[in-house]
Amino acid sequence: MPVLPSWLTEPLWDQFAALLPERSEYHPDHPLGCHRRRISDRIIFDKMLQLLRFGCSYEAIADTTCSATTVRSRRDEWIQLGVFARLKQIALDSYDRIVGLVLDQIAVDGSITKAPGGGEVAGRSPVDRGKRGLKRSGMTDGYGIPLGRVLAGANRHDSPLLAPTLDRLDELGPLPDDVTVHLDAGYDSDKTRAVLDERGLRSRIAHKGEKAPIQASQRWHVERTHAWQNAFHRLARCYERRATVVDAFFDLADAVITVRSLIRRAWTTYRWDERPNRRP
């Protein structure tokens, strides 16, 4: 069974392949030209999707097509080229052009997941008996499309991460005149309101000690996006130790989420050659 349906994998790969530099099948500097052929990028890309979805080790995903060392080295090569970040940004731009991002309603919230391997962005988790954990401060639009994130240790409070998270809005270009940021009670402080005022953003913050009614605001969109991201087991239980690698897997997951939402929402409006027979 494929890790992702073909109507989702193929457009992702087509764009990903367009971002890769041209490489010869054999290394041009080899004196005899008789060494092994370069492993296909498509094979490594499929392995990366399997790692993201299943959360298994590199050794478990290795087989006769490629080794775990090859997957790691190609992953690091693509990270250095910035391919994962560019793929995520292209998916976001495509969604904005075809469907439209709801940028007048922004939601920000933190989520804590396990990080048994520790690493650069891990810390003692206050909700898991002090074990190593990872916190992400995620930001979404009014529908739940991931716009950016900040990674930190699980022992970091949500409020200090708000400013660097909102700084990711600068990557989106011009924003609507009136932007409302929806936050939970963990952000209910004068410092948070000062951060929002500096950026000219409105706020809708839940008050501490007051029980909020059901669907009191648009915060549930970011909570749903956290659930979408946690469906990728590499993110829900992270063994990666380097922050750049963790960010790369998050960028790949965000690209998958964005393209999936794009196809689902565009299915009833647009027609294209590879359009699924049924609405995904």
Short mmCIF file of C-alpha atoms in Angstrom, two decimals:
data_model
loop_
_atom_site.label_atom_id
_atom_site.label_comp_id
_atom_site.label_asym_id
_atom_site.label_seq_id
_atom_site.Cartn_x
_atom_site.Cartn_y
_atom_site.Cartn_z
CA MET A 1 0.00 0.00 0.00
CA PRO A 2 1.51 3.41 -0.94
CA VAL A 3 2.35 5.82 1.84
CA LEU A 4 0.32 8.55 0.09
CA PRO A 5 -2.20 8.35 -2.78
CA SER A 6 -0.81 8.92 -6.28
CA TRP A 7 -2.97 12.03 -6.83
CA LEU A 8 -0.98 13.63 -3.99
CA THR A 9 2.46 12.08 -4.47
CA GLU A 10 2.84 12.85 -8.18
CA PRO A 11 2.32 16.65 -8.05
CA LEU A 12 4.59 16.83 -5.01
CA TRP A 13 7.32 14.92 -6.82
CA ASP A 14 6.95 16.91 -10.05
CA GLN A 15 7.56 20.16 -8.21
CA PHE A 16 10.26 18.68 -5.98
CA ALA A 17 12.14 17.33 -9.01
CA ALA A 18 11.99 20.75 -10.68
CA LEU A 19 13.86 22.23 -7.70
CA LEU A 20 16.74 19.73 -7.87
CA PRO A 21 19.91 20.58 -9.79
CA GLU A 22 20.95 18.56 -12.83
CA ARG A 23 23.16 15.64 -11.85
CA SER A 24 24.88 13.10 -14.10
CA GLU A 25 24.15 9.42 -13.63
CA TYR A 26 27.84 8.78 -12.95
CA HIS A 27 30.22 11.01 -11.05
CA PRO A 28 32.12 13.06 -13.66
CA ASP A 29 35.39 13.08 -11.64
CA HIS A 30 35.74 9.31 -11.43
CA PRO A 31 38.97 8.34 -13.27
CA LEU A 32 37.59 5.12 -14.74
CA GLY A 33 33.90 5.94 -14.94
CA CYS A 34 33.00 2.46 -13.75
CA HIS A 35 31.63 3.04 -10.27
CA ARG A 36 28.03 2.50 -9.26
CA ARG A 37 25.27 4.66 -10.66
CA ARG A 38 23.80 7.46 -8.59
CA ILE A 39 20.65 6.37 -6.73
CA SER A 40 17.58 7.95 -8.31
CA ASP A 41 16.25 11.04 -6.52
CA ARG A 42 12.73 9.64 -6.84
CA ILE A 43 13.68 6.62 -4.76
CA ILE A 44 15.09 8.85 -2.01
CA PHE A 45 12.03 11.11 -2.14
CA ASP A 46 9.72 8.13 -1.65
CA LYS A 47 11.89 7.02 1.27
CA MET A 48 11.59 10.47 2.83
CA LEU A 49 7.81 10.28 2.61
CA GLN A 50 7.88 6.86 4.26
CA LEU A 51 10.13 8.15 7.04
CA LEU A 52 7.79 11.11 7.55
CA ARG A 53 4.61 9.06 7.60
CA PHE A 54 5.71 5.98 9.53
CA GLY A 55 8.37 7.50 11.80
CA CYS A 56 10.63 4.45 11.48
CA SER A 57 14.44 4.48 11.57
CA TYR A 58 16.63 4.94 8.53
CA GLU A 59 17.92 1.40 8.90
CA ALA A 60 14.37 0.02 8.91
CA ILE A 61 13.49 1.82 5.68
CA ALA A 62 16.69 0.77 3.87
CA ASP A 63 16.46 -2.04 1.30
CA THR A 64 18.13 -3.19 -1.90
CA THR A 65 17.31 0.10 -3.66
CA CYS A 66 19.33 2.30 -1.30
CA SER A 67 21.05 2.25 2.07
CA ALA A 68 20.32 4.28 5.18
CA THR A 69 23.56 6.21 4.64
CA THR A 70 22.44 7.24 1.15
CA VAL A 71 19.11 8.51 2.48
CA ARG A 72 20.84 10.58 5.16
CA SER A 73 23.44 12.04 2.82
CA ARG A 74 20.86 12.95 0.16
CA ARG A 75 18.62 14.43 2.86
CA ASP A 76 21.46 16.66 4.07
CA GLU A 77 22.27 17.65 0.49
CA TRP A 78 18.68 18.72 -0.13
CA ILE A 79 18.55 20.62 3.17
CA GLN A 80 21.71 22.53 2.24
CA LEU A 81 20.11 23.45 -1.10
CA GLY A 82 16.96 24.63 0.71
CA VAL A 83 14.72 22.37 -1.36
CA PHE A 84 12.29 21.48 1.43
CA ALA A 85 11.70 25.10 2.42
CA ARG A 86 11.20 26.13 -1.21
CA LEU A 87 8.76 23.27 -1.81
CA LYS A 88 6.68 24.37 1.17
CA GLN A 89 6.70 28.01 0.01
CA ILE A 90 5.70 27.08 -3.56
CA ALA A 91 2.82 24.96 -2.24
CA LEU A 92 1.70 27.90 -0.08
CA ASP A 93 1.90 30.35 -2.99
CA SER A 94 -0.06 27.97 -5.23
CA TYR A 95 -2.77 27.58 -2.62
CA ASP A 96 -3.01 31.35 -2.21
CA ARG A 97 -3.25 31.89 -5.97
CA ILE A 98 -5.85 29.17 -6.68
CA VAL A 99 -7.96 29.04 -3.50
CA GLY A 100 -6.83 31.99 -1.39
CA LEU A 101 -5.34 32.17 2.09
CA VAL A 102 -7.59 33.56 4.83
CA LEU A 103 -5.00 35.97 6.18
CA ASP A 104 -7.38 38.28 8.02
CA GLN A 105 -7.83 35.51 10.61
CA ILE A 106 -4.61 34.06 12.07
CA ALA A 107 -4.40 31.43 14.80
CA VAL A 108 -1.29 30.64 16.87
CA ASP A 109 -0.89 27.86 19.41
CA GLY A 110 1.76 25.57 20.83
CA SER A 111 1.89 21.79 20.75
CA ILE A 112 4.15 19.45 22.72
CA THR A 113 5.30 16.12 21.26
CA LYS A 114 7.81 13.50 22.32
CA ALA A 115 11.51 13.75 21.48
CA PRO A 116 13.11 10.62 22.97
CA GLY A 117 16.40 11.26 21.20
CA GLY A 118 16.84 14.73 22.67
CA GLY A 119 18.64 17.13 20.37
CA GLU A 120 18.99 20.85 19.74
CA VAL A 121 15.30 21.70 20.12
CA ALA A 122 14.34 19.28 22.91
CA GLY A 123 13.71 20.00 26.58
CA ARG A 124 12.13 18.53 29.71
CA SER A 125 8.44 18.03 29.03
CA PRO A 126 6.12 19.32 31.79
CA VAL A 127 3.34 16.99 30.61
CA ASP A 128 5.41 13.79 30.31
CA ARG A 129 7.17 13.35 33.66
CA GLY A 130 10.18 15.40 32.64
CA LYS A 131 11.06 13.29 29.63
CA ARG A 132 12.51 14.90 26.55
CA GLY A 133 9.95 16.74 24.45
CA LEU A 134 9.63 19.14 21.53
CA LYS A 135 7.38 22.20 21.38
CA ARG A 136 6.29 23.84 18.16
CA SER A 137 4.61 27.23 18.09
CA GLY A 138 2.48 26.88 14.97
CA MET A 139 0.65 29.54 12.98
CA THR A 140 -2.18 28.95 10.51
CA ASP A 141 -4.58 30.97 8.41
CA GLY A 142 -8.32 31.05 8.99
CA TYR A 143 -8.80 27.65 7.34
CA GLY A 144 -5.87 25.87 9.00
CA ILE A 145 -3.19 26.04 6.30
CA PRO A 146 0.20 26.05 8.10
CA LEU A 147 2.00 29.36 7.61
CA GLY A 148 5.07 28.77 9.74
CA ARG A 149 6.40 27.51 13.04
CA VAL A 150 9.06 28.02 15.69
CA LEU A 151 10.67 25.00 17.35
CA ALA A 152 11.80 24.98 20.98
CA GLY A 153 12.17 22.70 23.97
CA ALA A 154 9.01 21.39 25.61
CA ASN A 155 9.80 23.37 28.77
CA ARG A 156 9.40 26.72 26.96
CA HIS A 157 6.22 28.71 27.56
CA ASP A 158 4.01 29.60 24.59
CA SER A 159 4.02 33.35 25.21
CA PRO A 160 7.74 34.11 24.53
CA LEU A 161 7.50 32.16 21.26
CA LEU A 162 4.70 34.34 19.91
CA ALA A 163 6.92 37.15 18.59
CA PRO A 164 9.26 34.93 16.51
CA THR A 165 6.24 33.01 15.26
CA LEU A 166 4.50 36.18 14.06
CA ASP A 167 7.73 37.25 12.37
CA ARG A 168 7.07 34.45 9.85
CA LEU A 169 4.24 36.62 8.48
CA ASP A 170 6.89 38.77 6.78
CA GLU A 171 7.53 35.89 4.36
CA LEU A 172 3.93 36.06 3.08
CA GLY A 173 4.12 39.54 1.61
CA PRO A 174 1.39 42.18 2.04
CA LEU A 175 -1.29 41.35 4.61
CA PRO A 176 -4.90 42.60 4.83
CA ASP A 177 -5.47 45.87 6.65
CA ASP A 178 -7.29 44.20 9.54
CA VAL A 179 -5.69 41.00 10.83
CA THR A 180 -7.04 39.28 13.94
CA VAL A 181 -4.84 36.85 15.84
CA HIS A 182 -6.68 34.18 17.86
CA LEU A 183 -4.91 32.93 20.98
CA ASP A 184 -5.77 30.78 23.98
CA ALA A 185 -5.58 31.78 27.64
CA GLY A 186 -1.87 30.96 27.84
CA TYR A 187 -1.20 34.21 25.97
CA ASP A 188 -3.41 36.37 28.20
CA SER A 189 -0.88 39.00 29.30
CA ASP A 190 0.05 42.63 28.71
CA LYS A 191 3.29 41.53 27.06
CA THR A 192 1.36 39.59 24.43
CA ARG A 193 -0.88 42.55 23.69
CA ALA A 194 2.19 44.78 23.36
CA VAL A 195 3.72 42.36 20.85
CA LEU A 196 0.54 42.44 18.78
CA ASP A 197 0.20 46.22 18.99
CA GLU A 198 3.76 46.68 17.72
CA ARG A 199 2.82 44.75 14.58
CA GLY A 200 -0.55 46.46 14.12
CA LEU A 201 -2.47 43.23 14.72
CA ARG A 202 -5.79 42.84 16.47
CA SER A 203 -6.25 40.10 19.02
CA ARG A 204 -8.88 37.79 20.37
CA ILE A 205 -7.43 36.17 23.46
CA ALA A 206 -9.22 33.82 25.83
CA HIS A 207 -9.18 35.07 29.43
CA LYS A 208 -7.57 33.11 32.23
CA GLY A 209 -10.02 31.57 34.66
CA GLU A 210 -12.99 31.92 32.32
CA LYS A 211 -14.48 28.92 30.60
CA ALA A 212 -14.77 29.61 26.89
CA PRO A 213 -17.93 28.51 25.07
CA ILE A 214 -17.73 25.97 22.27
CA GLN A 215 -16.34 27.46 19.05
CA ALA A 216 -15.67 30.73 20.83
CA SER A 217 -13.13 31.75 18.20
CA GLN A 218 -11.07 30.47 15.29
CA ARG A 219 -8.48 28.73 17.48
CA TRP A 220 -9.74 25.27 16.56
CA HIS A 221 -8.21 25.65 13.09
CA VAL A 222 -4.66 25.61 14.43
CA GLU A 223 -5.51 22.75 16.78
CA ARG A 224 -6.79 20.74 13.83
CA THR A 225 -3.57 21.51 11.94
CA HIS A 226 -1.56 20.21 14.89
CA ALA A 227 -3.55 16.98 14.60
CA TRP A 228 -2.80 16.83 10.86
CA GLN A 229 0.91 17.23 11.58
CA ASN A 230 0.87 14.66 14.37
CA ALA A 231 -0.54 12.13 11.90
CA PHE A 232 3.02 12.07 10.53
CA HIS A 233 4.71 9.90 13.12
CA ARG A 234 8.14 11.41 12.48
CA LEU A 235 6.80 14.65 13.97
CA ALA A 236 4.71 13.13 16.76
CA ARG A 237 7.71 11.18 18.07
CA CYS A 238 10.85 12.91 16.88
CA TYR A 239 14.23 11.15 17.06
CA GLU A 240 16.08 13.70 14.93
CA ARG A 241 18.67 15.66 16.87
CA ARG A 242 19.50 18.54 14.54
CA ALA A 243 17.10 21.47 14.25
CA THR A 244 17.66 21.79 10.50
CA VAL A 245 16.55 18.19 9.94
CA VAL A 246 13.45 18.61 12.12
CA ASP A 247 12.54 21.77 10.21
CA ALA A 248 13.00 19.95 6.90
CA PHE A 249 10.54 17.22 7.89
CA PHE A 250 8.08 19.87 9.08
CA ASP A 251 8.41 21.70 5.75
CA LEU A 252 7.73 18.46 3.88
CA ALA A 253 4.70 17.71 6.06
CA ASP A 254 3.35 21.26 5.60
CA ALA A 255 3.75 20.90 1.83
CA VAL A 256 1.78 17.65 1.90
CA ILE A 257 -0.98 19.24 4.03
CA THR A 258 -1.18 22.32 1.82
CA VAL A 259 -1.28 20.44 -1.49
CA ARG A 260 -3.83 17.99 -0.11
CA SER A 261 -6.09 20.84 0.98
CA LEU A 262 -5.55 22.57 -2.36
CA ILE A 263 -6.66 19.52 -4.36
CA ARG A 264 -9.64 18.87 -2.10
CA ARG A 265 -10.92 22.45 -2.26
CA ALA A 266 -10.18 22.94 -5.95
CA TRP A 267 -11.81 19.66 -7.00
CA THR A 268 -15.31 21.14 -7.26
CA THR A 269 -14.15 24.31 -9.06
CA TYR A 270 -11.35 23.39 -11.45
CA ARG A 271 -10.60 20.66 -13.98
CA TRP A 272 -7.15 19.28 -14.81
CA ASP A 273 -5.75 16.16 -16.47
CA GLU A 274 -4.73 14.34 -13.27
CA ARG A 275 -7.86 15.35 -11.34
CA PRO A 276 -9.03 12.41 -9.13
CA ASN A 277 -12.22 10.69 -10.23
CA ARG A 278 -13.73 11.29 -6.81
CA ARG A 279 -13.32 14.17 -4.44
CA PRO A 280 -10.41 13.28 -2.09
#
